[in-house]
Amino acid sequence: METSIACYTRGAFLPSVTSQHSTGLVSPPSISPAFSSRSLKSSSLFGESLRVVSKSSLKVSKAKNSSLVTRCEIGDSLEEFLTKATPDKGLIRLMVCMGEAIRTISFKVKTASCGGTACVNTFGDEQLAVDLLANKLLFEALTYSHFCKYACSEEEPELQDMGGPVEGGFSVAFDPLDGSSIVDTNFTVGTIFGVWPGDKLTGVTGRDQVAAAMGIYGPRTTYVLALKGFPGTHEFLLLDEGKWQHVKETTEIGEGKLFSPGNLRATFDNPEYNKLINYYVSEKYTLRYTGGMVPDVNQLIVKEKGIFTNVISPTSKAKLRLLFEVAPLGLLIEQAGGYSSDGKASILDKVVINLDDRTQVAYGSKNEIIRFEKTLYGSSRLEAGVPVGAAA
């Protein structure tokens, strides 16, 4: 089976998926009045230089005592990887469209002009703060994927109708530019998103996600993604010619003395958190904390070890949003062989009640999450043998 990636707007190519075995794509969606009032300009989508993605053929290997099995390989393009990893043509198209948006956001962040109050860049005829520019680009990408029913952004925490189908479509929640306040310092920042099937983003859990990803804008630009039902968390590197190339697969987050402690002000009136931080220091853990959640969590996947914490206290309330940040990153960590926790349960088992729900969180290896739960609450479900998601 040959699969080609091609989608059009104003004469340029956008990602879509066609296959000799697939039915036709849905018609271009009509945008709801609430969304169209934001006046997105299709000509601005993904900058000036969209590439044509060439056809790719599947590489198939013979597994022992089994029928033919498709294998993803280091060096695959994003399109090749996705075609092998999932049969869902709509999900492929959506993930490729988001990859194109991430590619453009990376360029806009790297070329932003930073003044005293904000970092800005062009979006069509407008000058926008880079977080708002990223927000518009992602909404536009989801519209042109034609498979997104609803989308919701941390910048605009209300459902927007993207015009895609309910049956066979998806709803997407995203943080367009996590760490936007540190762009001017040239620290690494990123985009986070989670993909849920159908038309609901409340009454769902992180474990209901069919995919999650983050774009990391640092010295390198990478696109890190996980697909439900397909093992591992996978890193794609943006090459000079604009192509995403598969460069790393993570299937285990092991033990290692590396810690990334968020919200340290909570140690003032949370003695258990203070005790945990003192343990890391006394045991000579290596401190690796930037203040950006994307790089601080991504390092666990890249280094395949460590612990990230962000804990609350009576005077330091939860800031991290379950839907836009915590649940998508939870899927990435657990698919990578790690564990997540809110202190008592996996982050992926927390139900999203309201779009703006917030929570404390820890990500890391099994033993680090056991230590986190026992130090904060006296016991750990993991010691009792309770399985946790992809890492069970």
Tab-separated table of C-alpha atoms in Angstrom:
chain	number	residue	atom	x	y	z
A	1	MET	CA	0.000	0.000	0.000
A	2	GLU	CA	1.328	3.430	-0.900
A	3	THR	CA	0.384	6.450	1.138
A	4	SER	CA	0.961	10.028	0.068
A	5	ILE	CA	0.720	13.163	2.140
A	6	ALA	CA	-0.741	16.229	0.455
A	7	CYS	CA	-3.278	18.900	1.362
A	8	TYR	CA	-3.899	22.280	-0.142
A	9	THR	CA	-4.582	25.864	0.782
A	10	ARG	CA	-3.951	28.814	-1.517
A	11	GLY	CA	-1.816	26.686	-3.801
A	12	ALA	CA	0.530	25.423	-1.090
A	13	PHE	CA	0.692	21.931	0.300
A	14	LEU	CA	-0.696	21.076	3.689
A	15	PRO	CA	-0.662	17.642	5.259
A	16	SER	CA	-3.447	15.257	4.448
A	17	VAL	CA	-3.575	11.559	3.873
A	18	THR	CA	-4.875	9.643	0.902
A	19	SER	CA	-4.705	5.942	0.367
A	20	GLN	CA	-5.941	3.487	-2.187
A	21	HIS	CA	-7.670	1.740	0.721
A	22	SER	CA	-9.211	4.821	2.332
A	23	THR	CA	-12.408	6.635	1.604
A	24	GLY	CA	-12.423	10.241	0.489
A	25	LEU	CA	-11.616	12.951	2.961
A	26	VAL	CA	-14.381	15.041	4.432
A	27	SER	CA	-15.167	18.365	2.832
A	28	PRO	CA	-13.384	21.465	4.111
A	29	PRO	CA	-15.032	22.390	7.401
A	30	SER	CA	-17.077	25.462	8.025
A	31	ILE	CA	-15.836	27.394	11.042
A	32	SER	CA	-18.291	28.269	13.785
A	33	PRO	CA	-19.257	31.924	14.240
A	34	ALA	CA	-17.402	31.989	17.552
A	35	PHE	CA	-14.219	30.838	15.900
A	36	SER	CA	-14.462	32.793	12.666
A	37	SER	CA	-14.742	35.991	14.680
A	38	ARG	CA	-11.067	35.557	15.415
A	39	SER	CA	-10.446	36.144	11.688
A	40	LEU	CA	-7.729	33.580	11.098
A	41	LYS	CA	-5.941	34.143	7.813
A	42	SER	CA	-5.344	30.960	5.888
A	43	SER	CA	-2.531	32.529	3.892
A	44	SER	CA	-0.488	32.888	7.088
A	45	LEU	CA	-0.536	29.207	7.922
A	46	PHE	CA	2.919	27.635	8.292
A	47	GLY	CA	4.883	30.581	6.936
A	48	GLU	CA	6.018	31.005	3.374
A	49	SER	CA	7.647	27.698	2.439
A	50	LEU	CA	5.506	24.593	2.687
A	51	ARG	CA	7.098	21.546	1.240
A	52	VAL	CA	5.686	18.704	-0.855
A	53	VAL	CA	6.047	15.465	1.028
A	54	SER	CA	6.993	12.643	-1.283
A	55	LYS	CA	5.404	9.250	-1.392
A	56	SER	CA	6.790	6.661	0.962
A	57	SER	CA	6.470	2.909	1.019
A	58	LEU	CA	6.195	0.732	4.067
A	59	LYS	CA	9.149	-1.293	5.273
A	60	VAL	CA	7.926	-4.650	6.463
A	61	SER	CA	9.882	-7.260	8.389
A	62	LYS	CA	9.191	-10.907	9.130
A	63	ALA	CA	8.654	-11.474	12.848
A	64	LYS	CA	9.528	-14.842	14.350
A	65	ASN	CA	6.602	-17.289	14.218
A	66	SER	CA	4.209	-14.601	13.030
A	67	SER	CA	2.803	-12.976	9.960
A	68	LEU	CA	4.293	-9.864	8.401
A	69	VAL	CA	4.712	-7.080	10.970
A	70	THR	CA	5.260	-3.404	10.178
A	71	ARG	CA	8.268	-1.856	11.916
A	72	CYS	CA	9.078	1.787	12.511
A	73	GLU	CA	12.744	2.623	12.180
A	74	ILE	CA	15.120	5.362	13.237
A	75	GLY	CA	15.567	7.562	10.185
A	76	ASP	CA	11.940	7.327	9.062
A	77	SER	CA	10.182	10.533	8.121
A	78	LEU	CA	7.216	11.613	10.229
A	79	GLU	CA	4.814	10.464	7.506
A	80	GLU	CA	6.506	7.069	7.165
A	81	PHE	CA	6.425	6.556	10.925
A	82	LEU	CA	2.772	7.499	11.325
A	83	THR	CA	1.679	5.350	8.386
A	84	LYS	CA	3.313	2.354	10.056
A	85	ALA	CA	2.206	3.213	13.597
A	86	THR	CA	-1.540	3.681	13.050
A	87	PRO	CA	-4.137	2.719	10.447
A	88	ASP	CA	-6.189	5.835	11.319
A	89	LYS	CA	-5.829	8.157	8.329
A	90	GLY	CA	-7.538	11.016	10.151
A	91	LEU	CA	-5.115	10.809	13.067
A	92	ILE	CA	-2.165	10.711	10.658
A	93	ARG	CA	-3.397	13.841	8.944
A	94	LEU	CA	-3.990	15.672	12.213
A	95	MET	CA	-0.537	14.793	13.609
A	96	VAL	CA	1.189	15.867	10.392
A	97	CYS	CA	-0.734	19.158	10.333
A	98	MET	CA	0.302	19.833	13.926
A	99	GLY	CA	3.883	18.997	12.984
A	100	GLU	CA	3.765	21.650	10.269
A	101	ALA	CA	2.410	24.208	12.739
A	102	ILE	CA	5.198	23.341	15.198
A	103	ARG	CA	7.748	23.812	12.422
A	104	THR	CA	6.441	27.328	11.749
A	105	ILE	CA	6.119	28.237	15.435
A	106	SER	CA	9.772	27.272	15.880
A	107	PHE	CA	10.783	29.715	13.144
A	108	LYS	CA	8.585	32.484	14.555
A	109	VAL	CA	9.988	32.007	18.083
A	110	LYS	CA	13.587	31.963	16.863
A	111	THR	CA	13.078	35.180	14.866
A	112	ALA	CA	10.895	37.050	17.374
A	113	SER	CA	11.700	40.606	18.410
A	114	CYS	CA	11.739	40.955	22.184
A	115	GLY	CA	11.089	44.285	23.876
A	116	GLY	CA	10.422	45.290	27.435
A	117	THR	CA	7.024	43.626	27.715
A	118	ALA	CA	6.686	40.955	25.002
A	119	CYS	CA	8.289	39.021	22.184
A	120	VAL	CA	6.472	39.589	18.887
A	121	ASN	CA	6.542	38.430	15.273
A	122	THR	CA	4.429	38.748	12.148
A	123	PHE	CA	1.206	36.848	11.478
A	124	GLY	CA	-0.050	37.937	8.073
A	125	ASP	CA	-0.322	41.737	8.379
A	126	GLU	CA	-0.343	41.678	12.189
A	127	GLN	CA	2.344	41.914	14.845
A	128	LEU	CA	1.454	39.471	17.604
A	129	ALA	CA	3.007	38.262	20.829
A	130	VAL	CA	4.549	34.885	20.046
A	131	ASP	CA	2.195	32.976	22.350
A	132	LEU	CA	-0.859	34.438	20.593
A	133	LEU	CA	0.746	33.818	17.212
A	134	ALA	CA	1.343	30.162	18.152
A	135	ASN	CA	-2.247	29.956	19.338
A	136	LYS	CA	-3.592	31.129	15.963
A	137	LEU	CA	-1.291	28.836	13.992
A	138	LEU	CA	-2.426	25.769	15.931
A	139	PHE	CA	-6.123	26.586	15.551
A	140	GLU	CA	-5.547	27.075	11.844
A	141	ALA	CA	-3.680	23.774	11.539
A	142	LEU	CA	-6.530	21.938	13.244
A	143	THR	CA	-9.074	23.583	10.959
A	144	TYR	CA	-7.180	22.466	7.856
A	145	SER	CA	-6.663	18.956	9.177
A	146	HIS	CA	-10.433	18.487	8.536
A	147	PHE	CA	-10.508	15.847	11.277
A	148	CYS	CA	-10.741	18.034	14.386
A	149	LYS	CA	-14.225	18.541	15.755
A	150	TYR	CA	-13.421	20.714	18.772
A	151	ALA	CA	-10.273	22.440	19.934
A	152	CYS	CA	-9.480	24.242	23.133
A	153	SER	CA	-6.435	26.312	24.050
A	154	GLU	CA	-4.965	27.344	27.375
A	155	GLU	CA	-5.047	30.868	25.942
A	156	GLU	CA	-8.788	30.518	25.219
A	157	PRO	CA	-10.199	27.857	27.560
A	158	GLU	CA	-13.497	27.325	25.765
A	159	LEU	CA	-14.453	24.867	23.056
A	160	GLN	CA	-14.078	26.067	19.469
A	161	ASP	CA	-15.813	24.191	16.644
A	162	MET	CA	-13.213	23.301	14.015
A	163	GLY	CA	-15.814	21.821	11.673
A	164	GLY	CA	-14.517	18.250	11.602
A	165	PRO	CA	-16.651	15.129	12.051
A	166	VAL	CA	-17.692	13.670	15.398
A	167	GLU	CA	-17.525	10.102	14.108
A	168	GLY	CA	-13.925	9.428	13.156
A	169	GLY	CA	-12.857	12.872	14.308
A	170	PHE	CA	-10.975	14.212	17.306
A	171	SER	CA	-10.938	16.935	19.903
A	172	VAL	CA	-7.643	18.598	20.771
A	173	ALA	CA	-6.488	20.570	23.799
A	174	PHE	CA	-3.217	22.477	23.685
A	175	ASP	CA	-0.896	24.896	25.404
A	176	PRO	CA	0.381	26.897	22.406
A	177	LEU	CA	3.615	28.157	23.928
A	178	ASP	CA	4.467	26.868	27.370
A	179	GLY	CA	7.157	29.083	28.878
A	180	SER	CA	6.329	32.118	26.742
A	181	SER	CA	7.469	34.423	29.566
A	182	ILE	CA	11.057	33.152	29.186
A	183	VAL	CA	11.343	33.486	25.391
A	184	ASP	CA	13.253	36.765	25.847
A	185	THR	CA	15.887	34.995	27.961
A	186	ASN	CA	16.434	32.499	25.106
A	187	PHE	CA	15.482	29.515	27.255
A	188	THR	CA	13.858	26.494	25.635
A	189	VAL	CA	10.056	26.700	25.339
A	190	GLY	CA	7.484	24.451	23.723
A	191	THR	CA	4.005	23.469	22.583
A	192	ILE	CA	1.948	20.733	24.295
A	193	PHE	CA	-1.182	19.029	22.968
A	194	GLY	CA	-3.401	16.034	23.611
A	195	VAL	CA	-5.810	14.343	21.205
A	196	TRP	CA	-9.073	12.747	22.348
A	197	PRO	CA	-11.470	10.792	20.113
A	198	GLY	CA	-14.866	12.276	19.295
A	199	ASP	CA	-16.280	15.544	20.584
A	200	LYS	CA	-15.594	15.638	24.333
A	201	LEU	CA	-12.877	17.339	26.357
A	202	THR	CA	-14.653	17.107	29.718
A	203	GLY	CA	-15.722	13.933	31.480
A	204	VAL	CA	-12.632	12.297	29.966
A	205	THR	CA	-9.312	11.142	31.381
A	206	GLY	CA	-5.777	11.327	30.108
A	207	ARG	CA	-5.938	7.616	29.461
A	208	ASP	CA	-8.659	8.263	26.874
A	209	GLN	CA	-6.178	10.152	24.674
A	210	VAL	CA	-5.324	8.579	21.324
A	211	ALA	CA	-2.187	10.700	20.982
A	212	ALA	CA	-0.164	13.376	22.716
A	213	ALA	CA	2.839	15.422	21.688
A	214	MET	CA	5.070	18.361	22.410
A	215	GLY	CA	7.129	20.620	20.192
A	216	ILE	CA	10.426	21.698	21.758
A	217	TYR	CA	12.002	24.959	20.576
A	218	GLY	CA	15.592	25.012	21.773
A	219	PRO	CA	19.026	24.666	20.169
A	220	ARG	CA	17.303	21.910	18.206
A	221	THR	CA	13.615	21.781	17.256
A	222	THR	CA	12.042	18.434	18.051
A	223	TYR	CA	8.549	16.934	17.859
A	224	VAL	CA	8.011	14.305	20.564
A	225	LEU	CA	4.884	12.179	20.262
A	226	ALA	CA	3.148	9.084	21.553
A	227	LEU	CA	0.251	7.136	20.061
A	228	LYS	CA	-2.064	5.029	22.183
A	229	GLY	CA	-1.578	1.350	21.417
A	230	PHE	CA	1.829	1.852	19.817
A	231	PRO	CA	4.817	1.289	22.128
A	232	GLY	CA	7.235	3.997	23.095
A	233	THR	CA	7.541	7.758	22.914
A	234	HIS	CA	9.223	8.987	19.760
A	235	GLU	CA	11.391	12.020	18.996
A	236	PHE	CA	11.565	13.640	15.575
A	237	LEU	CA	14.254	16.177	14.682
A	238	LEU	CA	13.570	19.099	12.353
A	239	LEU	CA	16.237	18.960	9.635
A	240	ASP	CA	17.569	21.919	7.661
A	241	GLU	CA	15.367	21.106	4.682
A	242	GLY	CA	12.224	21.227	6.846
A	243	LYS	CA	11.714	17.469	7.171
A	244	TRP	CA	10.947	15.678	10.434
A	245	GLN	CA	13.218	12.664	10.963
A	246	HIS	CA	12.732	9.932	13.582
A	247	VAL	CA	15.842	10.042	15.797
A	248	LYS	CA	14.930	8.426	19.120
A	249	GLU	CA	12.542	5.919	20.673
A	250	THR	CA	12.154	5.782	24.467
A	251	THR	CA	10.568	2.730	26.071
A	252	GLU	CA	12.045	2.888	29.573
A	253	ILE	CA	12.645	5.612	32.142
A	254	GLY	CA	14.986	4.096	34.693
A	255	GLU	CA	16.653	5.151	37.899
A	256	GLY	CA	19.078	8.065	37.995
A	257	LYS	CA	19.850	10.945	40.317
A	258	LEU	CA	18.419	13.843	38.346
A	259	PHE	CA	15.681	16.089	39.719
A	260	SER	CA	13.639	18.987	38.397
A	261	PRO	CA	11.671	20.591	41.260
A	262	GLY	CA	8.911	23.028	40.347
A	263	ASN	CA	7.032	25.368	42.686
A	264	LEU	CA	9.736	25.337	45.356
A	265	ARG	CA	7.914	28.094	47.239
A	266	ALA	CA	5.539	25.326	48.394
A	267	THR	CA	8.328	23.934	50.599
A	268	PHE	CA	7.712	26.891	52.943
A	269	ASP	CA	4.424	25.450	54.251
A	270	ASN	CA	4.421	21.889	52.895
A	271	PRO	CA	6.850	20.048	55.192
A	272	GLU	CA	6.551	16.806	53.228
A	273	TYR	CA	7.636	18.505	50.011
A	274	ASN	CA	10.455	20.189	51.887
A	275	LYS	CA	11.542	16.765	53.175
A	276	LEU	CA	11.522	15.377	49.629
A	277	ILE	CA	13.646	18.235	48.263
A	278	ASN	CA	16.103	17.845	51.146
A	279	TYR	CA	16.391	14.148	50.293
A	280	TYR	CA	17.369	14.960	46.702
A	281	VAL	CA	19.985	17.446	47.886
A	282	SER	CA	21.433	15.203	50.599
A	283	GLU	CA	21.658	12.286	48.173
A	284	LYS	CA	23.548	14.511	45.722
A	285	TYR	CA	21.004	14.441	42.903
A	286	THR	CA	21.879	16.610	39.904
A	287	LEU	CA	19.601	19.659	39.675
A	288	ARG	CA	18.288	20.275	36.155
A	289	TYR	CA	15.467	22.832	36.209
A	290	THR	CA	14.824	25.626	33.695
A	291	GLY	CA	11.383	26.850	34.742
A	292	GLY	CA	9.921	25.614	31.447
A	293	MET	CA	7.743	22.534	31.841
A	294	VAL	CA	8.386	21.255	28.306
A	295	PRO	CA	12.200	21.013	28.548
A	296	ASP	CA	12.072	19.892	32.165
A	297	VAL	CA	9.785	16.961	31.333
A	298	ASN	CA	11.414	16.264	27.973
A	299	GLN	CA	14.752	15.644	29.658
A	300	LEU	CA	13.258	12.644	31.476
A	301	ILE	CA	12.434	11.112	28.086
A	302	VAL	CA	15.773	12.004	26.499
A	303	LYS	CA	17.970	11.073	29.473
A	304	GLU	CA	15.688	8.127	30.355
A	305	LYS	CA	15.930	8.857	34.074
A	306	GLY	CA	14.997	11.337	36.777
A	307	ILE	CA	12.030	13.008	38.442
A	308	PHE	CA	9.971	16.155	37.782
A	309	THR	CA	7.780	17.532	40.586
A	310	ASN	CA	5.347	20.410	40.939
A	311	VAL	CA	3.663	20.278	44.348
A	312	ILE	CA	1.064	22.466	46.034
A	313	SER	CA	0.784	23.816	49.580
A	314	PRO	CA	-1.809	25.743	51.616
A	315	THR	CA	-0.503	29.056	50.278
A	316	SER	CA	0.836	27.915	46.895
A	317	LYS	CA	-2.030	26.579	44.826
A	318	ALA	CA	-1.928	24.362	41.748
A	319	LYS	CA	-1.128	26.208	38.501
A	320	LEU	CA	-0.625	23.386	36.008
A	321	ARG	CA	-3.689	22.598	33.917
A	322	LEU	CA	-4.744	18.961	33.684
A	323	LEU	CA	-6.237	19.140	30.187
A	324	PHE	CA	-3.705	21.350	28.406
A	325	GLU	CA	-0.425	20.281	30.001
A	326	VAL	CA	-0.475	17.574	32.638
A	327	ALA	CA	-2.514	14.832	30.925
A	328	PRO	CA	-0.751	15.066	27.522
A	329	LEU	CA	2.672	14.995	29.188
A	330	GLY	CA	1.450	12.098	31.330
A	331	LEU	CA	0.760	10.034	28.219
A	332	LEU	CA	4.198	10.865	26.806
A	333	ILE	CA	5.900	9.821	30.051
A	334	GLU	CA	3.931	6.615	30.586
A	335	GLN	CA	4.296	5.540	26.959
A	336	ALA	CA	8.034	6.086	27.441
A	337	GLY	CA	8.040	3.565	30.291
A	338	GLY	CA	7.785	6.076	33.120
A	339	TYR	CA	5.147	6.848	35.715
A	340	SER	CA	3.008	9.827	36.680
A	341	SER	CA	1.263	10.773	39.903
A	342	ASP	CA	-0.808	13.444	41.588
A	343	GLY	CA	0.354	12.010	44.909
A	344	LYS	CA	-2.151	9.172	45.045
A	345	ALA	CA	-3.006	8.051	41.502
A	346	SER	CA	-1.765	8.179	37.935
A	347	ILE	CA	-2.371	11.531	36.277
A	348	LEU	CA	-3.944	9.599	33.395
A	349	ASP	CA	-6.758	8.422	35.687
A	350	LYS	CA	-7.851	11.904	36.790
A	351	VAL	CA	-11.174	12.936	35.235
A	352	VAL	CA	-11.297	16.340	33.563
A	353	ILE	CA	-14.348	17.985	35.152
A	354	ASN	CA	-13.771	21.545	33.959
A	355	LEU	CA	-11.587	22.749	31.111
A	356	ASP	CA	-9.483	24.782	33.544
A	357	ASP	CA	-8.924	22.039	36.174
A	358	ARG	CA	-5.495	22.269	37.819
A	359	THR	CA	-3.380	19.764	39.717
A	360	GLN	CA	-0.045	18.965	41.277
A	361	VAL	CA	2.026	16.360	39.472
A	362	ALA	CA	5.163	14.243	39.431
A	363	TYR	CA	6.685	12.361	36.483
A	364	GLY	CA	9.578	9.948	36.680
A	365	SER	CA	10.833	6.410	37.134
A	366	LYS	CA	8.904	3.886	39.199
A	367	ASN	CA	11.067	4.155	42.299
A	368	GLU	CA	11.043	7.951	42.169
A	369	ILE	CA	7.251	8.035	41.987
A	370	ILE	CA	7.045	5.566	44.888
A	371	ARG	CA	9.298	7.876	46.893
A	372	PHE	CA	7.206	10.894	45.887
A	373	GLU	CA	3.919	9.298	46.959
A	374	LYS	CA	5.273	7.835	50.207
A	375	THR	CA	6.971	11.069	51.264
A	376	LEU	CA	3.917	13.216	50.597
A	377	TYR	CA	1.160	10.832	51.693
A	378	GLY	CA	2.734	7.955	53.615
A	379	SER	CA	2.089	5.160	51.115
A	380	SER	CA	2.334	4.346	47.421
A	381	ARG	CA	-0.110	2.411	45.243
A	382	LEU	CA	2.873	1.145	43.220
A	383	GLU	CA	4.239	-0.811	46.167
A	384	ALA	CA	0.865	-2.517	46.388
A	385	GLY	CA	1.270	-3.797	42.843
A	386	VAL	CA	-1.318	-1.541	41.222
A	387	PRO	CA	-0.502	-1.334	37.476
A	388	VAL	CA	0.102	2.060	35.910
A	389	GLY	CA	-0.777	2.630	32.270
A	390	ALA	CA	1.733	1.824	29.583
A	391	ALA	CA	4.449	1.114	32.097
A	392	ALA	CA	2.567	-1.667	33.907
